[in-house]
Amino acid sequence: VSATETSGVVTLLSDFGSEDPFVGVMKGVILTGAPLARLIDVTHAVPPQDVELAGFFLSASFAWFPRGSVHLAVVDPGVGSERKALAVRASGHYFLAPDNGLLSRVLETDAGFEARAIDSERLGLGVPSRTFHGRDVFAPTAARLVSGAVRFEALGALSTPLRNAPGPAPSSDSGRIVAVDHFGNLISDLRLESGETRALAVEIGGRRARVVGTYADGGAGECIALVSSFGTLEIAVRDGNAARLLALGRGAPIRLLRGGSP
Amino acid sequence: VSATETSGVVTLLSDFGSEDPFVGVMKGVILTGAPLARLIDVTHAVPPQDVELAGFFLSASFAWFPRGSVHLAVVDPGVGSERKALAVRASGHYFLAPDNGLLSRVLETDAGFEARAIDSERLGLGVPSRTFHGRDVFAPTAARLVSGAVRFEALGALSTPLRNAPGPAPSSDSGRIVAVDHFGNLISDLRLESGETRALAVEIGGRRARVVGTYADGGAGECIALVSSFGTLEIAVRDGNAARLLALGRGAPIRLLRGGSP
Amino acid sequence: VSATETSGVVTLLSDFGSEDPFVGVMKGVILTGAPLARLIDVTHAVPPQDVELAGFFLSASFAWFPRGSVHLAVVDPGVGSERKALAVRASGHYFLAPDNGLLSRVLETDAGFEARAIDSERLGLGVPSRTFHGRDVFAPTAARLVSGAVRFEALGALSTPLRNAPGPAPSSDSGRIVAVDHFGNLISDLRLESGETRALAVEIGGRRARVVGTYADGGAGECIALVSSFGTLEIAVRDGNAARLLALGRGAPIRLLRGGSP
């Protein structure tokens, strides 16, 4: 793993919502230490303490940002306990997150990742509060890293991240729903081999859905499957809300049917 | 139509909501191609596939941005079908949107507009996904345009945009509700001649509402009409929610009563 | 009070929500006048016309931004009436807000504050609309101030701000709930002396809650009290929603119990 120059971009992902001033405060801390940083929200609407969904969103989005970006992700039920604060370099990007498994999917993208336990004392961060490490640990660390004031290797000692078993790994034929998007589409963790979309269908919730190329290929109200914006198969209903129509959500199993017949 | 220098600003408008990483991903793509672009959200809370409301919001907001800004608007029920991706120069601004009528109201502001069909191949954008042209077509095109890497004329061939008939055009005396804002105010498409606010009233939902200068001119709970922040007449209830009180929404007709008597 | 150099940062706080283009339009106006300004949202989800909560959020967040930042806060039930538009310099920061008491808590942080009534005519702002001073008065004033085009002293004549009596001031032993955060935690205005967390409890809603160091110190489902991210005591339920569980909200009284026994 060699050094990666920072891009000047810091992304933010959390379960803080947008009603309170918490996200703004983190940005204020970053700009105080790194006045030229570019701050981009990924989302702050992760359901409270949903570490798994945060990890899925992060792993699906980071690579679209410039190489060398710093990705700050705070879903942190264990804030104030003994859990470590992590800094990770993987796949040409930097990640700052609590050591609670949030980064598991990111680590899978790069076997040569390097992880360090953020050393608040060494970085001169002062004594953090016990309730808001996004502001007191992760934001000032992001500022030091993105501005070049501190090199990644100097953020703390090498550390072995906690990795969550993300449930049964998807096989080539079966997986599960890992997210429901804003349009009610059911996003699975099932990947298709490239060019494999013909004569395929999926089974979900006792129904059969054709694999098609895009939404417009479905009939009105038809339940269809297609490659989602996350790169995995999703279940959609043309001009409708699949999650509501099928009464399904995260965890629901999905199975690929080859040859086009059930 | 002469060339317009870009302002460095890209605005984003969509129906993507804020729960998912989609808006962040579009911004990542823009910053990858145009590291110095300034990215401003107009709104991402347009109801799913509501092309008409997106067009109203865009037409009402673009002129408040610096001349030469690039406005990316993605409400795209036809993504992945044969519909074109448009780049338009009008009224001193640039617009990128699917060719589905979204830009109809913007085109009305400048008879001398120029429209081009974005040529992904010519721009080297690669083969886009069939579900997320915001990321694969519009964002990288915005990056090329705002950074000056590609001139507007080089984005693709001249094209004739699809224009939606926006329902009955408002006359000088009657119109309809086109939006309901966050405060429950009913926004119409009816414009007053300047200086015409005296001795006027409107009829809506079987009620009569005085035209006043500002919210504070209404009595407590009174239903009033005034020039909205969009420049058209709106119906409001002082310290209340007009949409809820009148049980009215988009499409409701509104009629101007001159002389102050019904 | 001496001059403070601006930081280039403008923060925005309002009750405009995120469905409409209003916040984007304010940012467009700021960037038109100050192309290099850094724009950061504090929140736009203040309940409509809730001046008090806006003032609490602003006072709790501004100090985390770089010294010399410009904080624009628009919760403005009296827009279009005779109320003044204020510019204030206090605690090394600048504030722009309607003169309706919103800045009361900010003014408490600095007895040496200076307040001026924004003089639209002198600043060449044109005749503002009577419904949207965020766009027509505060945003262009922010642009002039943050860009250095106009010095603070030149924004208008000295003025005495309206200050709201914020209810009974918290004593060292009792206070009230002033906000409910995204996680359902009940935020009070009661401050602990530093190092005073041992052998303490609070009484709220007829219950007794231990004062602990962090969320993880509570038992499952236990109602606990701790120093919040706002710096004051909050009531939380581990892995739960305190506001819902206790059926309490803003205004609820809270009392400190010393010695650990009720």
Coordinates of C-alpha atoms in Angstrom, one line a residue, chain B residues 8 11 24 37 39 54 59 61 77 85 98 105 115 145 154 164-165 190 225-226 235:
Chain B
G8 CA -18.2 27.5 -12.1
T11 CA -27.0 23.3 -9.4
G24 CA -23.8 12.3 -3.4
A37 CA -17.0 23.3 -9.4
L39 CA -22.2 22.4 -6.2
A54 CA -39.5 20.0 -11.4
S59 CA -37.9 27.9 -14.1
S61 CA -35.0 29.5 -9.4
P77 CA -39.2 8.2 -15.8
A85 CA -30.5 13.7 -23.0
P98 CA -33.9 14.4 -20.0
R105 CA -41.0 26.5 -18.9
A115 CA -30.7 22.8 -27.7
L145 CA -19.1 22.0 -19.5
A154 CA -19.5 20.3 -28.9
N164 CA -45.2 19.8 -22.7
A165 CA -48.5 21.6 -23.0
L190 CA -51.3 33.7 -12.0
A225 CA -53.7 36.1 -1.4
L226 CA -50.4 37.8 -2.0
I235 CA -53.0 31.7 -1.2

